[in-house]
Amino acid sequence: MNISSIVVQVKQENYDALKEELEASGICDYHFGDKEKGKMIVTIDGTGVEEEIEKLVKIQKTKYVLAADMMQTYQEELEGAIKELEEADVIPDMLNMDSVDVRDIIYNGDLKKKDFKGGV
């Protein structure tokens, strides 16, 4: 589960109409805003980053929205990954083995070749 807050900018005269539109959309939850400054805070949630981005784009394309930017995000998956990394050994066992030649170690961390939709 991911939860993110979004700051939405709108002209003061369109604030109420946009607020109603966003509340009725089912895409996000309206929390509060400042009509005089033309800013409101909404939150979105999703099962992953891709779903959240889709919702953000829908908000950005909503009539009267001047700008909508993600400000804060919480990801349960990230929390678990951080905990796992903190508990893991700093040096992999392979690097402590005398029988392993460092020239045989293959690095697979090249992000340019990574497929972010499910493979490498």
PDB file of C-alpha atoms in Angstrom:
ATOM      1  CA  MET A   1       0.000   0.000   0.000  1.00  0.00           C
ATOM      2  CA  ASN A   2       1.341   3.411  -1.015  1.00  0.00           C
ATOM      3  CA  ILE A   3      -0.074   6.729   0.172  1.00  0.00           C
ATOM      4  CA  SER A   4       0.993  10.105  -1.234  1.00  0.00           C
ATOM      5  CA  SER A   5      -0.004  13.713  -0.688  1.00  0.00           C
ATOM      6  CA  ILE A   6      -0.432  16.065  -3.612  1.00  0.00           C
ATOM      7  CA  VAL A   7      -0.511  19.856  -3.651  1.00  0.00           C
ATOM      8  CA  VAL A   8      -2.994  21.080  -6.252  1.00  0.00           C
ATOM      9  CA  GLN A   9      -2.918  24.648  -7.537  1.00  0.00           C
ATOM     10  CA  VAL A  10      -6.063  26.295  -8.879  1.00  0.00           C
ATOM     11  CA  LYS A  11      -7.318  29.817  -9.577  1.00  0.00           C
ATOM     12  CA  GLN A  12      -9.262  31.214  -6.643  1.00  0.00           C
ATOM     13  CA  GLU A  13     -12.464  31.556  -8.705  1.00  0.00           C
ATOM     14  CA  ASN A  14     -12.331  27.852  -9.680  1.00  0.00           C
ATOM     15  CA  TYR A  15     -11.456  26.496  -6.223  1.00  0.00           C
ATOM     16  CA  ASP A  16     -14.936  25.349  -5.179  1.00  0.00           C
ATOM     17  CA  ALA A  17     -15.710  23.711  -8.538  1.00  0.00           C
ATOM     18  CA  LEU A  18     -12.414  21.810  -8.523  1.00  0.00           C
ATOM     19  CA  LYS A  19     -12.877  20.759  -4.903  1.00  0.00           C
ATOM     20  CA  GLU A  20     -16.285  19.281  -5.756  1.00  0.00           C
ATOM     21  CA  GLU A  21     -14.873  17.562  -8.856  1.00  0.00           C
ATOM     22  CA  LEU A  22     -11.991  15.967  -6.954  1.00  0.00           C
ATOM     23  CA  GLU A  23     -14.193  14.870  -4.051  1.00  0.00           C
ATOM     24  CA  ALA A  24     -16.633  13.198  -6.459  1.00  0.00           C
ATOM     25  CA  SER A  25     -13.904  11.600  -8.606  1.00  0.00           C
ATOM     26  CA  GLY A  26     -12.998   8.700  -6.331  1.00  0.00           C
ATOM     27  CA  ILE A  27      -9.356   9.240  -7.350  1.00  0.00           C
ATOM     28  CA  CYS A  28      -8.273  11.113  -4.232  1.00  0.00           C
ATOM     29  CA  ASP A  29      -9.333  12.370  -0.818  1.00  0.00           C
ATOM     30  CA  TYR A  30      -9.552  16.123  -0.231  1.00  0.00           C
ATOM     31  CA  HIS A  31      -8.158  17.170   3.158  1.00  0.00           C
ATOM     32  CA  PHE A  32      -7.822  20.938   3.324  1.00  0.00           C
ATOM     33  CA  GLY A  33      -6.810  23.982   1.345  1.00  0.00           C
ATOM     34  CA  ASP A  34      -6.538  27.737   1.105  1.00  0.00           C
ATOM     35  CA  LYS A  35      -8.968  29.227  -1.385  1.00  0.00           C
ATOM     36  CA  GLU A  36      -7.281  32.651  -1.315  1.00  0.00           C
ATOM     37  CA  LYS A  37      -3.917  31.117  -2.262  1.00  0.00           C
ATOM     38  CA  GLY A  38      -5.486  28.627  -4.685  1.00  0.00           C
ATOM     39  CA  LYS A  39      -3.900  25.576  -3.090  1.00  0.00           C
ATOM     40  CA  MET A  40      -5.370  22.360  -1.786  1.00  0.00           C
ATOM     41  CA  ILE A  41      -3.998  19.140  -0.351  1.00  0.00           C
ATOM     42  CA  VAL A  42      -5.297  15.765  -1.486  1.00  0.00           C
ATOM     43  CA  THR A  43      -4.050  12.243  -0.919  1.00  0.00           C
ATOM     44  CA  ILE A  44      -4.010   9.259  -3.231  1.00  0.00           C
ATOM     45  CA  ASP A  45      -3.329   5.631  -2.488  1.00  0.00           C
ATOM     46  CA  GLY A  46      -2.506   2.603  -4.562  1.00  0.00           C
ATOM     47  CA  THR A  47      -1.023  -0.849  -4.563  1.00  0.00           C
ATOM     48  CA  GLY A  48       2.141   0.457  -6.198  1.00  0.00           C
ATOM     49  CA  VAL A  49       3.900   3.463  -7.658  1.00  0.00           C
ATOM     50  CA  GLU A  50       2.453   2.885 -11.143  1.00  0.00           C
ATOM     51  CA  GLU A  51      -1.128   3.140  -9.852  1.00  0.00           C
ATOM     52  CA  GLU A  52      -0.295   6.314  -7.928  1.00  0.00           C
ATOM     53  CA  ILE A  53       1.285   7.910 -11.003  1.00  0.00           C
ATOM     54  CA  GLU A  54      -1.834   7.095 -13.044  1.00  0.00           C
ATOM     55  CA  LYS A  55      -3.986   8.844 -10.420  1.00  0.00           C
ATOM     56  CA  LEU A  56      -1.638  11.834 -10.286  1.00  0.00           C
ATOM     57  CA  VAL A  57      -1.862  12.232 -14.069  1.00  0.00           C
ATOM     58  CA  LYS A  58      -5.681  12.072 -13.905  1.00  0.00           C
ATOM     59  CA  ILE A  59      -5.653  14.849 -11.309  1.00  0.00           C
ATOM     60  CA  GLN A  60      -3.246  16.914 -13.434  1.00  0.00           C
ATOM     61  CA  LYS A  61      -5.636  16.582 -16.406  1.00  0.00           C
ATOM     62  CA  THR A  62      -8.720  17.597 -14.400  1.00  0.00           C
ATOM     63  CA  LYS A  63     -10.395  20.822 -15.491  1.00  0.00           C
ATOM     64  CA  TYR A  64      -9.207  23.912 -13.544  1.00  0.00           C
ATOM     65  CA  VAL A  65      -6.006  22.236 -12.264  1.00  0.00           C
ATOM     66  CA  LEU A  66      -3.054  24.539 -12.931  1.00  0.00           C
ATOM     67  CA  ALA A  67      -0.518  22.168 -11.368  1.00  0.00           C
ATOM     68  CA  ALA A  68      -0.531  19.057  -9.196  1.00  0.00           C
ATOM     69  CA  ASP A  69       2.676  17.757  -7.658  1.00  0.00           C
ATOM     70  CA  MET A  70       3.381  14.836  -5.353  1.00  0.00           C
ATOM     71  CA  MET A  71       4.951  16.106  -2.138  1.00  0.00           C
ATOM     72  CA  GLN A  72       5.125  13.261   0.385  1.00  0.00           C
ATOM     73  CA  THR A  73       4.889   9.526  -0.093  1.00  0.00           C
ATOM     74  CA  TYR A  74       4.793   6.480   2.143  1.00  0.00           C
ATOM     75  CA  GLN A  75       5.466   3.014   0.762  1.00  0.00           C
ATOM     76  CA  GLU A  76       5.053  -0.092   2.894  1.00  0.00           C
ATOM     77  CA  GLU A  77       7.266  -2.029   0.465  1.00  0.00           C
ATOM     78  CA  LEU A  78      10.054   0.494   0.978  1.00  0.00           C
ATOM     79  CA  GLU A  79       9.797   0.208   4.759  1.00  0.00           C
ATOM     80  CA  GLY A  80      10.202  -3.585   4.502  1.00  0.00           C
ATOM     81  CA  ALA A  81      13.140  -3.286   2.113  1.00  0.00           C
ATOM     82  CA  ILE A  82      14.917  -0.805   4.395  1.00  0.00           C
ATOM     83  CA  LYS A  83      14.453  -3.121   7.383  1.00  0.00           C
ATOM     84  CA  GLU A  84      15.767  -6.075   5.367  1.00  0.00           C
ATOM     85  CA  LEU A  85      18.843  -4.115   4.290  1.00  0.00           C
ATOM     86  CA  GLU A  86      19.543  -2.967   7.832  1.00  0.00           C
ATOM     87  CA  GLU A  87      19.425  -6.572   9.076  1.00  0.00           C
ATOM     88  CA  ALA A  88      21.517  -8.005   6.240  1.00  0.00           C
ATOM     89  CA  ASP A  89      25.263  -8.603   6.355  1.00  0.00           C
ATOM     90  CA  VAL A  90      27.171  -5.644   4.944  1.00  0.00           C
ATOM     91  CA  ILE A  91      29.549  -7.841   2.944  1.00  0.00           C
ATOM     92  CA  PRO A  92      28.098 -10.731   0.900  1.00  0.00           C
ATOM     93  CA  ASP A  93      29.558 -14.160   1.768  1.00  0.00           C
ATOM     94  CA  MET A  94      30.920 -14.536  -1.765  1.00  0.00           C
ATOM     95  CA  LEU A  95      33.316 -11.634  -1.248  1.00  0.00           C
ATOM     96  CA  ASN A  96      34.838 -13.324   1.795  1.00  0.00           C
ATOM     97  CA  MET A  97      35.582 -16.604  -0.025  1.00  0.00           C
ATOM     98  CA  ASP A  98      39.208 -17.197  -0.998  1.00  0.00           C
ATOM     99  CA  SER A  99      38.051 -19.582  -3.721  1.00  0.00           C
ATOM    100  CA  VAL A 100      36.231 -16.824  -5.673  1.00  0.00           C
ATOM    101  CA  ASP A 101      38.243 -14.834  -8.201  1.00  0.00           C
ATOM    102  CA  VAL A 102      37.040 -11.208  -8.241  1.00  0.00           C
ATOM    103  CA  ARG A 103      37.301 -11.233 -12.046  1.00  0.00           C
ATOM    104  CA  ASP A 104      34.472 -13.814 -12.108  1.00  0.00           C
ATOM    105  CA  ILE A 105      32.030 -11.551 -10.250  1.00  0.00           C
ATOM    106  CA  ILE A 106      29.363 -10.062 -12.518  1.00  0.00           C
ATOM    107  CA  TYR A 107      27.777  -6.746 -11.546  1.00  0.00           C
ATOM    108  CA  ASN A 108      24.076  -6.517 -12.463  1.00  0.00           C
ATOM    109  CA  GLY A 109      23.291  -3.046 -11.117  1.00  0.00           C
ATOM    110  CA  ASP A 110      23.185  -1.144 -14.419  1.00  0.00           C
ATOM    111  CA  LEU A 111      19.911   0.840 -14.283  1.00  0.00           C
ATOM    112  CA  LYS A 112      20.131   1.700 -17.981  1.00  0.00           C
ATOM    113  CA  LYS A 113      19.462  -1.951 -18.821  1.00  0.00           C
ATOM    114  CA  LYS A 114      16.833  -2.552 -16.134  1.00  0.00           C
ATOM    115  CA  ASP A 115      13.237  -3.222 -17.128  1.00  0.00           C
ATOM    116  CA  PHE A 116      11.186  -1.565 -14.377  1.00  0.00           C
ATOM    117  CA  LYS A 117       8.033  -3.464 -15.347  1.00  0.00           C
ATOM    118  CA  GLY A 118       9.092  -6.891 -14.181  1.00  0.00           C
ATOM    119  CA  GLY A 119      12.388  -8.112 -15.583  1.00  0.00           C
ATOM    120  CA  VAL A 120      16.012  -7.332 -16.150  1.00  0.00           C
TER     121      VAL A 120
END
